[in-house]
Amino acid sequence: MKPPAARQSAASLWSAMGGATAPVSTGAPLARDLVTEVAVIGAGYSGLCAAYALQKRGAETVVLDANPVGWGASGRNGGVVSSKFRLSFPTIARLHGIDTARTMHRLAHEGVRVVESLVDEFKLHDAHFQHTGSLRCAHTERAFATIRAEADWVRQALGDTSMSVQSRAEVARETGSNAFVGGVLSADAGTILPLRYVQGIAAGLTTRKVPIYESSPAIDMQRDGEGVLIRTPGGTVRAKQVIVATNAYSSLTPATGAYQRTLVPFRSAIIATERLPAELDARLMVEQRSYTETRRMMKWFRKADGRMVFGGRDAFGKEGQLAGFDALQRAMVALFPDLTSVKVEYRWSGYVGMTFDQLPHIGRSDAVTTFCLGYNGAGVAMASLLGQQAAALALGDKPELSLLATNGLQPVPFHALRSPGVRMVAAWYQFLDAIGA
Ligand SMILES: Cc1cc2nc3c(=O)[nH]c(=O)nc-3n(C[C@H](O)[C@H](O)[C@H](O)COP(=O)(O)OP(=O)(O)OC[C@H]3O[C@@H](n4cnc5c(N)ncnc54)[C@H](O)[C@@H]3O)c2cc1C
């Protein structure tokens, strides 16, 4: 199985800004055979939050990653902290009933609470979590009507008053873009510096003596009596339970490849400009929120380090290909003509794990293995929450997971055709966006 291109995150703004100052791991790959209660594979938000929940419950835990902490999506993402699923709450209510929508709404907001408490417990001030809200900007009147109706529904049916409608003029004033006809502000959301967040959690675990072995891929995983035996190039881990937290990078080795087949990996790319001139800085994104738009091939933006950070899905390119970044820059300038002559200094990308039902999945694939994955590009808060819930499942608890609970692995049908399939869907979405449908 071919792994995604390696070690690309070096080009990101987040790497350039510098990560944790405290050690984030044991500092060396696993080089001996050890026995533990729970092994966690993957040192992103999912795996590290699972490990922290296990440590708090007194369960002996070891974390393995093929790469440095945060190398996957957790160190590369946009740092938009959101309290939503890709599937809207009215749709969840229509398909599954109002009680399910209520539980899902609670879980979505719980994710933000987990981020807040981790920032607090690990004193991650330099991750700059800001609970400033997220503004969804409508690109057509029709899209505006849809998100307004959704906000009304959430207020009336779920009693959530954290969403409010903004007029065209209000959105233009606060974003600095005239491209939108209005927007909906979700107050329970914000921004964070993603690499510092993931490295900060890892540093906190290292201080609490939870071993994290980087450069230690799980190359084989077999049942071993009542437990599981995981092989890495330098040593083995024998554990009673294992948590697989490898999300859209699960195909790095065959040992975790089966989890990749439950997902459709979608490339997501980000650019960051040079520091904005003072006059532009004062005019763009004045409330320092995160911003998304309503196009199907959704773009999002925020400010960080005095720069515009602009991202979006780019199904066409492979990691590192420049064409996708150029398209992203054109999309940015179309929304913000003021940025025409502002230089782009950073370009990077990664894979998000999409699922057919547009929801994350958490469950057990057998008696000794728990997994959580498929955040559909909204995993900063949700992976933090589901990592903790995966720990609870591994210890035999039955947390309330509603529609996220998955029984066994559910491979995506026709997985081998996923790349052409993703390209076809993306092309169709781009066409619909272009004609404003
Ligand atoms: C470009 C981009 C932008 C995004 N923007 C946002 C955003 O703004 N807001 C938001 O909420 N979400 C965003 N996301 C999604 C979010 O980043 C992810 O949902 C989240 O980070 C998933 O965390 P994770 O721990 O499950 O997986 P990851 O962080 O991807 O970690 C998986 C880890 O598993 C390791 N691994 C894989 N296989 C093995 C193996 N066999 N042995 C050992 N280790 C292995 C990998 O090395 C990797 O470190 C974005 C994602 C991308 C790529």
CSV table of C-alpha atoms and ligand atoms in Angstrom, one decimal:
chain,number,residue,atom,x,y,z
A,1,MET,CA,0.0,0.0,0.0
A,2,LYS,CA,1.4,3.3,-1.0
A,3,PRO,CA,1.8,5.8,1.8
A,4,PRO,CA,1.0,9.5,1.3
A,5,ALA,CA,4.0,11.8,0.6
A,6,ALA,CA,6.1,12.1,3.7
A,7,ARG,CA,7.1,15.0,6.0
A,8,GLN,CA,5.4,17.8,4.1
A,9,SER,CA,4.3,19.8,7.1
A,10,ALA,CA,7.7,21.6,7.3
A,11,ALA,CA,6.4,24.2,4.7
A,12,SER,CA,3.5,25.2,6.9
A,13,LEU,CA,3.1,28.5,8.7
A,14,TRP,CA,2.5,26.6,11.9
A,15,SER,CA,6.0,24.9,11.7
A,16,ALA,CA,7.6,28.3,10.9
A,17,MET,CA,5.9,29.8,14.0
A,18,GLY,CA,7.5,27.1,16.2
A,19,GLY,CA,5.9,24.4,18.3
A,20,ALA,CA,6.2,23.4,22.0
A,21,THR,CA,9.3,24.3,23.9
A,22,ALA,CA,9.0,21.3,26.3
A,23,PRO,CA,9.9,17.8,25.0
A,24,VAL,CA,6.9,16.3,23.2
A,25,SER,CA,8.1,12.7,23.3
A,26,THR,CA,10.5,10.1,24.6
A,27,GLY,CA,12.9,11.5,22.0
A,28,ALA,CA,13.7,8.2,20.4
A,29,PRO,CA,11.9,5.4,18.5
A,30,LEU,CA,10.7,2.3,20.3
A,31,ALA,CA,13.8,0.1,20.7
A,32,ARG,CA,12.7,-2.7,23.0
A,33,ASP,CA,9.8,-5.0,23.6
A,34,LEU,CA,7.3,-3.8,26.2
A,35,VAL,CA,4.1,-4.7,27.8
A,36,THR,CA,1.3,-2.2,28.6
A,37,GLU,CA,-2.4,-2.1,29.2
A,38,VAL,CA,-3.4,0.1,26.2
A,39,ALA,CA,-1.4,0.9,23.1
A,40,VAL,CA,-2.5,3.9,21.0
A,41,ILE,CA,-1.5,4.1,17.4
A,42,GLY,CA,-1.3,7.7,16.1
A,43,ALA,CA,-0.1,10.9,17.8
A,44,GLY,CA,-2.6,13.4,16.5
A,45,TYR,CA,-5.5,14.8,18.5
A,46,SER,CA,-7.4,11.5,18.5
A,47,GLY,CA,-4.5,9.4,19.8
A,48,LEU,CA,-3.1,11.9,22.3
A,49,CYS,CA,-6.5,12.7,23.8
A,50,ALA,CA,-7.2,9.0,24.1
A,51,ALA,CA,-3.9,8.6,25.9
A,52,TYR,CA,-4.6,11.5,28.2
A,53,ALA,CA,-8.0,10.1,29.2
A,54,LEU,CA,-6.4,6.7,29.8
A,55,GLN,CA,-3.6,8.3,31.9
A,56,LYS,CA,-6.3,10.1,34.0
A,57,ARG,CA,-8.0,6.7,34.6
A,58,GLY,CA,-4.7,5.1,35.7
A,59,ALA,CA,-4.4,2.8,32.7
A,60,GLU,CA,-0.8,2.2,31.6
A,61,THR,CA,-0.5,3.6,28.0
A,62,VAL,CA,2.0,3.8,25.2
A,63,VAL,CA,1.6,6.0,22.1
A,64,LEU,CA,3.3,5.0,18.8
A,65,ASP,CA,3.5,7.2,15.7
A,66,ALA,CA,5.2,6.5,12.4
A,67,ASN,CA,6.2,10.2,12.3
A,68,PRO,CA,6.8,13.1,14.6
A,69,VAL,CA,3.9,14.2,16.9
A,70,GLY,CA,1.3,16.2,14.9
A,71,TRP,CA,2.8,15.2,11.5
A,72,GLY,CA,-0.7,14.2,10.2
A,73,ALA,CA,-3.7,16.5,9.9
A,74,SER,CA,-3.4,17.6,13.5
A,75,GLY,CA,-0.3,19.6,12.8
A,76,ARG,CA,-1.4,20.9,9.4
A,77,ASN,CA,-5.0,22.0,9.7
A,78,GLY,CA,-6.5,25.4,9.7
A,79,GLY,CA,-7.2,25.6,13.4
A,80,VAL,CA,-10.8,26.4,13.0
A,81,VAL,CA,-12.5,25.1,16.2
A,82,SER,CA,-16.1,24.3,15.3
A,83,SER,CA,-19.2,22.9,17.0
A,84,LYS,CA,-20.8,21.3,14.0
A,85,PHE,CA,-20.9,18.2,11.9
A,86,ARG,CA,-20.9,18.3,8.1
A,87,LEU,CA,-24.4,16.9,8.3
A,88,SER,CA,-26.7,19.8,9.5
A,89,PHE,CA,-28.8,19.4,12.7
A,90,PRO,CA,-32.1,19.9,10.8
A,91,THR,CA,-31.1,17.1,8.4
A,92,ILE,CA,-30.1,14.9,11.4
A,93,ALA,CA,-33.6,15.6,12.9
A,94,ARG,CA,-35.3,14.8,9.6
A,95,LEU,CA,-33.5,11.5,9.2
A,96,HIS,CA,-33.2,10.4,12.8
A,97,GLY,CA,-35.6,12.3,14.9
A,98,ILE,CA,-35.4,15.3,17.2
A,99,ASP,CA,-34.0,13.4,20.2
A,100,THR,CA,-31.0,12.2,18.1
A,101,ALA,CA,-30.5,15.8,16.8
A,102,ARG,CA,-30.4,17.0,20.4
A,103,THR,CA,-27.8,14.5,21.5
A,104,MET,CA,-25.7,15.2,18.4
A,105,HIS,CA,-25.9,18.9,19.1
A,106,ARG,CA,-24.7,18.3,22.6
A,107,LEU,CA,-21.8,16.2,21.4
A,108,ALA,CA,-20.7,18.8,18.9
A,109,HIS,CA,-20.6,21.5,21.5
A,110,GLU,CA,-18.9,19.1,24.0
A,111,GLY,CA,-16.0,19.0,21.5
A,112,VAL,CA,-15.3,22.7,22.0
A,113,ARG,CA,-15.5,22.2,25.8
A,114,VAL,CA,-12.8,19.5,25.5
A,115,VAL,CA,-10.5,21.9,23.6
A,116,GLU,CA,-11.1,24.5,26.3
A,117,SER,CA,-10.3,22.2,29.1
A,118,LEU,CA,-7.2,20.8,27.5
A,119,VAL,CA,-5.9,24.3,26.9
A,120,ASP,CA,-6.6,25.0,30.5
A,121,GLU,CA,-5.2,21.8,32.0
A,122,PHE,CA,-2.0,21.8,29.9
A,123,LYS,CA,-1.7,25.6,30.1
A,124,LEU,CA,-1.4,25.9,26.4
A,125,HIS,CA,-1.6,29.7,26.3
A,126,ASP,CA,0.8,29.8,23.3
A,127,ALA,CA,-1.8,27.8,21.3
A,128,HIS,CA,-3.8,31.0,21.3
A,129,PHE,CA,-7.2,29.5,21.5
A,130,GLN,CA,-9.7,32.3,20.9
A,131,HIS,CA,-13.4,31.7,21.5
A,132,THR,CA,-14.3,34.3,18.9
A,133,GLY,CA,-17.0,32.4,17.0
A,134,SER,CA,-17.2,31.4,13.4
A,135,LEU,CA,-19.0,33.3,10.7
A,136,ARG,CA,-20.5,31.3,7.8
A,137,CYS,CA,-20.6,33.6,4.8
A,138,ALA,CA,-23.3,33.1,2.1
A,139,HIS,CA,-22.1,33.3,-1.6
A,140,THR,CA,-25.7,33.5,-3.0
A,141,GLU,CA,-29.1,34.6,-1.7
A,142,ARG,CA,-30.3,31.0,-1.9
A,143,ALA,CA,-27.4,29.8,0.3
A,144,PHE,CA,-28.2,32.7,2.7
A,145,ALA,CA,-31.8,31.6,3.0
A,146,THR,CA,-30.7,28.1,3.7
A,147,ILE,CA,-28.3,29.0,6.5
A,148,ARG,CA,-30.8,31.5,8.0
A,149,ALA,CA,-33.4,28.8,8.1
A,150,GLU,CA,-30.9,26.5,9.7
A,151,ALA,CA,-30.1,29.1,12.4
A,152,ASP,CA,-33.8,29.6,13.1
A,153,TRP,CA,-34.4,25.9,13.3
A,154,VAL,CA,-31.5,25.4,15.7
A,155,ARG,CA,-32.9,28.2,17.9
A,156,GLN,CA,-36.5,27.0,17.9
A,157,ALA,CA,-36.0,23.3,18.0
A,158,LEU,CA,-32.9,23.0,20.1
A,159,GLY,CA,-33.1,26.2,22.1
A,160,ASP,CA,-29.6,27.1,20.9
A,161,THR,CA,-29.3,30.9,20.8
A,162,SER,CA,-25.6,31.0,19.9
A,163,MET,CA,-26.3,31.4,16.2
A,164,SER,CA,-27.2,34.8,14.8
A,165,VAL,CA,-27.8,36.3,11.4
A,166,GLN,CA,-25.6,39.0,9.9
A,167,SER,CA,-26.6,41.3,7.0
A,168,ARG,CA,-24.6,41.8,3.8
A,169,ALA,CA,-23.2,45.1,5.3
A,170,GLU,CA,-22.2,43.5,8.6
A,171,VAL,CA,-20.4,40.6,6.8
A,172,ALA,CA,-18.6,43.1,4.5
A,173,ARG,CA,-17.6,45.3,7.5
A,174,GLU,CA,-16.2,42.4,9.5
A,175,THR,CA,-14.6,40.3,6.7
A,176,GLY,CA,-13.4,43.2,4.5
A,177,SER,CA,-14.9,41.3,1.5
A,178,ASN,CA,-17.9,42.4,-0.6
A,179,ALA,CA,-18.3,38.9,-2.0
A,180,PHE,CA,-21.0,37.8,0.4
A,181,VAL,CA,-24.7,38.5,0.7
A,182,GLY,CA,-25.0,37.8,4.4
A,183,GLY,CA,-23.9,35.3,7.0
A,184,VAL,CA,-24.6,33.3,10.2
A,185,LEU,CA,-22.4,33.7,13.2
A,186,SER,CA,-21.9,30.6,15.5
A,187,ALA,CA,-20.7,32.0,18.7
A,188,ASP,CA,-19.5,28.7,20.2
A,189,ALA,CA,-16.5,28.3,17.9
A,190,GLY,CA,-13.1,29.9,17.4
A,191,THR,CA,-9.5,29.5,16.3
A,192,ILE,CA,-6.4,27.8,17.6
A,193,LEU,CA,-2.8,27.3,16.5
A,194,PRO,CA,-3.1,23.6,15.6
A,195,LEU,CA,0.5,22.4,15.8
A,196,ARG,CA,1.1,24.1,19.1
A,197,TYR,CA,-2.2,22.5,20.4
A,198,VAL,CA,-1.1,19.0,19.4
A,199,GLN,CA,2.5,19.4,20.5
A,200,GLY,CA,1.3,21.0,23.8
A,201,ILE,CA,-0.9,18.0,24.6
A,202,ALA,CA,2.0,15.7,23.8
A,203,ALA,CA,4.4,17.7,26.0
A,204,GLY,CA,1.8,17.5,28.8
A,205,LEU,CA,1.6,13.7,28.4
A,206,THR,CA,5.4,13.4,28.4
A,207,THR,CA,5.5,15.4,31.6
A,208,ARG,CA,3.0,12.9,33.0
A,209,LYS,CA,5.2,10.0,32.0
A,210,VAL,CA,3.1,8.7,29.2
A,211,PRO,CA,5.6,7.4,26.7
A,212,ILE,CA,5.2,8.6,23.1
A,213,TYR,CA,7.4,6.9,20.5
A,214,GLU,CA,7.8,8.8,17.3
A,215,SER,CA,9.3,7.2,14.1
A,216,SER,CA,7.8,4.0,15.3
A,217,PRO,CA,5.3,2.7,12.7
A,218,ALA,CA,3.0,-0.2,13.6
A,219,ILE,CA,4.0,-2.5,10.8
A,220,ASP,CA,2.1,-5.5,12.1
A,221,MET,CA,-0.8,-6.0,14.5
A,222,GLN,CA,-2.0,-9.5,15.5
A,223,ARG,CA,-4.2,-11.0,18.2
A,224,ASP,CA,-2.1,-12.4,20.9
A,225,GLY,CA,-4.0,-14.6,23.4
A,226,GLU,CA,-6.4,-12.2,25.2
A,227,GLY,CA,-4.7,-9.1,23.8
A,228,VAL,CA,-2.8,-7.7,20.9
A,229,LEU,CA,0.8,-7.7,19.7
A,230,ILE,CA,2.0,-4.7,17.7
A,231,ARG,CA,5.3,-4.8,15.9
A,232,THR,CA,7.4,-1.8,15.0
A,233,PRO,CA,10.9,-1.8,13.3
A,234,GLY,CA,12.6,-1.4,16.7
A,235,GLY,CA,10.5,-3.4,19.1
A,236,THR,CA,7.1,-4.8,20.0
A,237,VAL,CA,4.2,-3.7,22.2
A,238,ARG,CA,2.0,-6.3,23.9
A,239,ALA,CA,-1.2,-4.7,25.1
A,240,LYS,CA,-4.6,-5.8,26.4
A,241,GLN,CA,-6.3,-3.2,24.2
A,242,VAL,CA,-5.3,-1.0,21.2
A,243,ILE,CA,-6.8,2.3,20.0
A,244,VAL,CA,-6.2,3.0,16.3
A,245,ALA,CA,-6.2,6.8,15.8
A,246,THR,CA,-4.6,7.0,12.3
A,247,ASN,CA,-7.5,8.6,10.4
A,248,ALA,CA,-6.8,9.7,6.8
A,249,TYR,CA,-3.1,8.5,7.1
A,250,SER,CA,-4.1,4.9,8.0
A,251,SER,CA,-2.6,3.5,4.8
A,252,LEU,CA,0.9,4.4,6.0
A,253,THR,CA,1.4,0.6,6.8
A,254,PRO,CA,-0.7,-2.5,6.0
A,255,ALA,CA,-1.2,-3.0,9.8
A,256,THR,CA,-3.7,0.0,9.9
A,257,GLY,CA,-4.7,-0.1,6.1
A,258,ALA,CA,-8.2,-1.6,6.8
A,259,TYR,CA,-9.1,1.7,8.6
A,260,GLN,CA,-8.3,3.7,5.4
A,261,ARG,CA,-10.8,1.6,3.5
A,262,THR,CA,-13.6,3.1,5.7
A,263,LEU,CA,-12.7,6.6,4.4
A,264,VAL,CA,-12.4,8.6,1.3
A,265,PRO,CA,-9.3,10.7,1.8
A,266,PHE,CA,-9.7,14.2,0.3
A,267,ARG,CA,-6.8,16.6,-0.1
A,268,SER,CA,-7.1,19.9,1.7
A,269,ALA,CA,-4.7,22.7,1.0
A,270,ILE,CA,-3.8,26.0,2.8
A,271,ILE,CA,-1.9,29.1,1.9
A,272,ALA,CA,-0.7,31.9,4.1
A,273,THR,CA,0.3,35.4,2.9
A,274,GLU,CA,3.1,37.6,4.0
A,275,ARG,CA,2.3,39.7,7.0
A,276,LEU,CA,-0.5,42.1,6.0
A,277,PRO,CA,0.3,45.8,5.7
A,278,ALA,CA,-1.1,47.6,8.7
A,279,GLU,CA,-3.9,49.3,6.7
A,280,LEU,CA,-5.2,45.9,5.4
A,281,ASP,CA,-4.7,44.2,8.7
A,282,ALA,CA,-7.0,46.8,10.3
A,283,ARG,CA,-9.7,46.2,7.6
A,284,LEU,CA,-9.8,42.4,7.1
A,285,MET,CA,-11.4,40.0,9.6
A,286,VAL,CA,-11.6,42.6,12.2
A,287,GLU,CA,-13.3,40.3,14.8
A,288,GLN,CA,-10.5,37.7,14.5
A,289,ARG,CA,-13.0,34.9,14.0
A,290,SER,CA,-12.8,31.9,11.7
A,291,TYR,CA,-14.8,32.3,8.5
A,292,THR,CA,-16.2,29.7,6.1
A,293,GLU,CA,-18.3,30.1,3.0
A,294,THR,CA,-21.3,28.2,1.6
A,295,ARG,CA,-19.9,26.9,-1.7
A,296,ARG,CA,-19.9,23.1,-2.0
A,297,MET,CA,-16.1,23.2,-2.5
A,298,MET,CA,-15.9,25.3,0.6
A,299,LYS,CA,-13.1,27.8,1.3
A,300,TRP,CA,-12.3,29.1,4.7
A,301,PHE,CA,-10.1,31.8,6.1
A,302,ARG,CA,-8.8,33.4,9.2
A,303,LYS,CA,-5.9,35.6,10.4
A,304,ALA,CA,-2.8,34.3,12.2
A,305,ASP,CA,0.5,35.9,12.8
A,306,GLY,CA,-0.8,39.0,11.1
A,307,ARG,CA,-1.3,37.0,7.8
A,308,MET,CA,-4.3,35.9,5.9
A,309,VAL,CA,-4.6,32.1,6.1
A,310,PHE,CA,-6.8,30.7,3.4
A,311,GLY,CA,-7.8,27.1,2.7
A,312,GLY,CA,-10.0,24.7,0.9
A,313,ARG,CA,-10.6,21.3,-0.4
A,314,ASP,CA,-8.7,20.5,-3.6
A,315,ALA,CA,-9.6,17.1,-4.8
A,316,PHE,CA,-7.5,17.4,-8.0
A,317,GLY,CA,-4.0,17.8,-6.7
A,318,LYS,CA,-1.6,15.4,-5.0
A,319,GLU,CA,0.3,16.6,-1.9
A,320,GLY,CA,3.0,19.1,-2.8
A,321,GLN,CA,1.6,19.9,-6.3
A,322,LEU,CA,1.6,23.6,-7.0
A,323,ALA,CA,-1.5,23.8,-9.3
A,324,GLY,CA,-3.9,23.5,-6.4
A,325,PHE,CA,-2.2,26.3,-4.4
A,326,ASP,CA,-2.4,28.6,-7.4
A,327,ALA,CA,-6.1,27.9,-7.7
A,328,LEU,CA,-6.5,28.6,-4.0
A,329,GLN,CA,-4.7,31.9,-4.4
A,330,ARG,CA,-7.0,32.9,-7.2
A,331,ALA,CA,-10.0,32.0,-5.1
A,332,MET,CA,-8.6,34.2,-2.2
A,333,VAL,CA,-8.1,37.2,-4.5
A,334,ALA,CA,-11.6,36.7,-6.0
A,335,LEU,CA,-13.0,37.2,-2.5
A,336,PHE,CA,-10.4,39.7,-1.4
A,337,PRO,CA,-9.2,41.8,-4.4
A,338,ASP,CA,-7.1,43.8,-1.9
A,339,LEU,CA,-4.8,40.9,-1.7
A,340,THR,CA,-3.9,40.9,-5.4
A,341,SER,CA,-0.4,42.0,-4.8
A,342,VAL,CA,0.1,40.5,-1.4
A,343,LYS,CA,2.7,37.6,-1.6
A,344,VAL,CA,1.9,34.1,-0.5
A,345,GLU,CA,4.7,32.8,1.7
A,346,TYR,CA,3.5,29.4,2.9
A,347,ARG,CA,1.7,26.6,1.1
A,348,TRP,CA,0.9,23.2,2.5
A,349,SER,CA,-1.7,20.5,2.4
A,350,GLY,CA,-2.9,17.3,4.0
A,351,TYR,CA,-5.6,14.7,3.8
A,352,VAL,CA,-9.0,14.8,5.6
A,353,GLY,CA,-11.0,11.7,6.1
A,354,MET,CA,-14.4,11.9,4.6
A,355,THR,CA,-17.2,9.4,5.2
A,356,PHE,CA,-20.3,8.4,3.2
A,357,ASP,CA,-22.7,9.5,5.9
A,358,GLN,CA,-20.7,12.7,6.5
A,359,LEU,CA,-20.2,11.9,10.2
A,360,PRO,CA,-17.2,10.7,12.3
A,361,HIS,CA,-17.1,7.1,13.3
A,362,ILE,CA,-16.1,5.6,16.6
A,363,GLY,CA,-16.4,2.0,17.7
A,364,ARG,CA,-14.7,-1.4,18.2
A,365,SER,CA,-13.4,-3.4,15.2
A,366,ASP,CA,-12.9,-6.5,17.5
A,367,ALA,CA,-12.8,-7.3,21.2
A,368,VAL,CA,-9.4,-5.7,21.6
A,369,THR,CA,-9.4,-2.8,19.1
A,370,THR,CA,-11.1,0.6,19.3
A,371,PHE,CA,-11.0,3.2,16.5
A,372,CYS,CA,-12.1,6.8,15.9
A,373,LEU,CA,-11.9,8.5,12.6
A,374,GLY,CA,-13.7,10.3,9.7
A,375,TYR,CA,-14.0,13.8,11.0
A,376,ASN,CA,-14.9,15.1,7.5
A,377,GLY,CA,-12.5,18.1,7.8
A,378,ALA,CA,-13.8,19.2,11.2
A,379,GLY,CA,-11.7,17.3,13.6
A,380,VAL,CA,-10.0,19.8,15.9
A,381,ALA,CA,-12.7,19.7,18.5
A,382,MET,CA,-14.3,16.4,17.5
A,383,ALA,CA,-11.1,14.3,17.4
A,384,SER,CA,-10.3,15.8,20.9
A,385,LEU,CA,-13.6,14.6,22.1
A,386,LEU,CA,-13.7,11.2,20.3
A,387,GLY,CA,-10.1,10.4,21.4
A,388,GLN,CA,-11.4,10.6,25.0
A,389,GLN,CA,-14.5,8.5,24.2
A,390,ALA,CA,-12.3,5.9,22.4
A,391,ALA,CA,-10.4,5.6,25.7
A,392,ALA,CA,-13.7,5.0,27.5
A,393,LEU,CA,-14.7,2.4,25.1
A,394,ALA,CA,-11.4,0.6,25.4
A,395,LEU,CA,-11.8,0.5,29.1
A,396,GLY,CA,-15.3,-1.1,28.7
A,397,ASP,CA,-17.5,1.9,29.3
A,398,LYS,CA,-20.5,2.7,27.1
A,399,PRO,CA,-20.4,6.5,26.5
A,400,GLU,CA,-23.3,8.2,24.7
A,401,LEU,CA,-22.2,8.4,21.1
A,402,SER,CA,-25.5,8.5,19.2
A,403,LEU,CA,-25.0,8.4,15.4
A,404,LEU,CA,-21.2,8.4,15.8
A,405,ALA,CA,-21.2,4.9,17.2
A,406,THR,CA,-20.2,2.4,14.6
A,407,ASN,CA,-20.4,-1.4,14.8
A,408,GLY,CA,-17.2,-2.8,13.3
A,409,LEU,CA,-15.3,-1.5,10.3
A,410,GLN,CA,-17.5,-0.4,7.4
A,411,PRO,CA,-15.4,-0.2,4.3
A,412,VAL,CA,-16.4,2.3,1.7
A,413,PRO,CA,-18.0,0.5,-1.3
A,414,PHE,CA,-15.9,0.4,-4.4
A,415,HIS,CA,-12.9,1.9,-2.4
A,416,ALA,CA,-10.5,1.2,-5.3
A,417,LEU,CA,-12.5,3.7,-7.4
A,418,ARG,CA,-12.3,6.5,-4.8
A,419,SER,CA,-9.8,8.7,-6.6
A,420,PRO,CA,-11.7,9.0,-9.9
A,421,GLY,CA,-14.9,9.2,-7.8
A,422,VAL,CA,-13.7,12.1,-5.7
A,423,ARG,CA,-12.5,13.9,-8.8
A,424,MET,CA,-15.9,13.5,-10.5
A,425,VAL,CA,-17.8,14.7,-7.5
A,426,ALA,CA,-15.5,17.6,-7.0
A,427,ALA,CA,-15.8,18.6,-10.7
A,428,TRP,CA,-19.6,18.5,-10.4
A,429,TYR,CA,-19.5,20.6,-7.2
A,430,GLN,CA,-17.3,23.2,-8.8
A,431,PHE,CA,-19.7,23.4,-11.8
A,432,LEU,CA,-22.7,23.9,-9.4
A,433,ASP,CA,-20.7,26.5,-7.4
A,434,ALA,CA,-19.7,28.3,-10.6
A,435,ILE,CA,-23.3,28.6,-11.8
A,436,GLY,CA,-24.5,29.6,-8.3
A,437,ALA,CA,-26.8,26.6,-8.0
B,1,LIG,C1,-5.3,20.9,5.4
B,1,LIG,C2,-6.3,20.5,6.5
B,1,LIG,C3,-7.0,21.5,7.1
B,1,LIG,C4,-8.0,21.2,8.1
B,1,LIG,N1,-8.6,22.2,8.7
B,1,LIG,C5,-9.4,21.9,9.8
B,1,LIG,C6,-9.9,23.0,10.6
B,1,LIG,O1,-9.7,24.2,10.3
B,1,LIG,N2,-10.8,22.7,11.6
B,1,LIG,C7,-11.0,21.4,11.9
B,1,LIG,O2,-11.8,21.1,12.9
B,1,LIG,N3,-10.4,20.3,11.3
B,1,LIG,C8,-9.6,20.6,10.2
B,1,LIG,N4,-9.0,19.6,9.6
B,1,LIG,C9,-9.2,18.2,10.0
B,1,LIG,C10,-8.4,17.8,11.3
B,1,LIG,O3,-7.1,18.3,11.2
B,1,LIG,C11,-8.5,16.3,11.5
B,1,LIG,O4,-9.8,15.9,11.6
B,1,LIG,C12,-7.8,15.9,12.8
B,1,LIG,O5,-6.5,16.5,12.9
B,1,LIG,C13,-7.6,14.4,12.9
B,1,LIG,O6,-6.8,14.1,13.9
B,1,LIG,P1,-6.3,12.6,14.1
B,1,LIG,O7,-5.5,12.5,15.4
B,1,LIG,O8,-7.5,11.7,14.1
B,1,LIG,O9,-5.4,12.2,12.8
B,1,LIG,P2,-4.0,12.8,12.4
B,1,LIG,O10,-3.7,14.1,13.0
B,1,LIG,O11,-4.0,12.7,10.9
B,1,LIG,O12,-3.0,11.7,13.0
B,1,LIG,C14,-2.9,10.4,12.5
B,1,LIG,C15,-1.4,10.0,12.9
B,1,LIG,O13,-1.4,8.5,12.7
B,1,LIG,C16,0.0,8.2,12.3
B,1,LIG,N5,-0.1,6.9,11.7
B,1,LIG,C17,-0.8,6.5,10.6
B,1,LIG,N6,-0.6,5.2,10.4
B,1,LIG,C18,0.3,4.7,11.3
B,1,LIG,C19,0.8,3.5,11.7
B,1,LIG,N7,0.6,2.4,11.0
B,1,LIG,N8,1.7,3.4,12.7
B,1,LIG,C20,2.0,4.5,13.5
B,1,LIG,N9,1.5,5.7,13.2
B,1,LIG,C21,0.6,5.8,12.2
B,1,LIG,C22,0.3,9.4,11.3
B,1,LIG,O14,1.7,9.5,11.3
B,1,LIG,C23,-0.3,10.6,12.0
B,1,LIG,O15,0.6,11.3,12.8
B,1,LIG,C24,-8.1,19.8,8.5
B,1,LIG,C25,-7.3,18.8,7.9
B,1,LIG,C26,-6.4,19.2,6.9
B,1,LIG,C27,-5.6,18.1,6.4
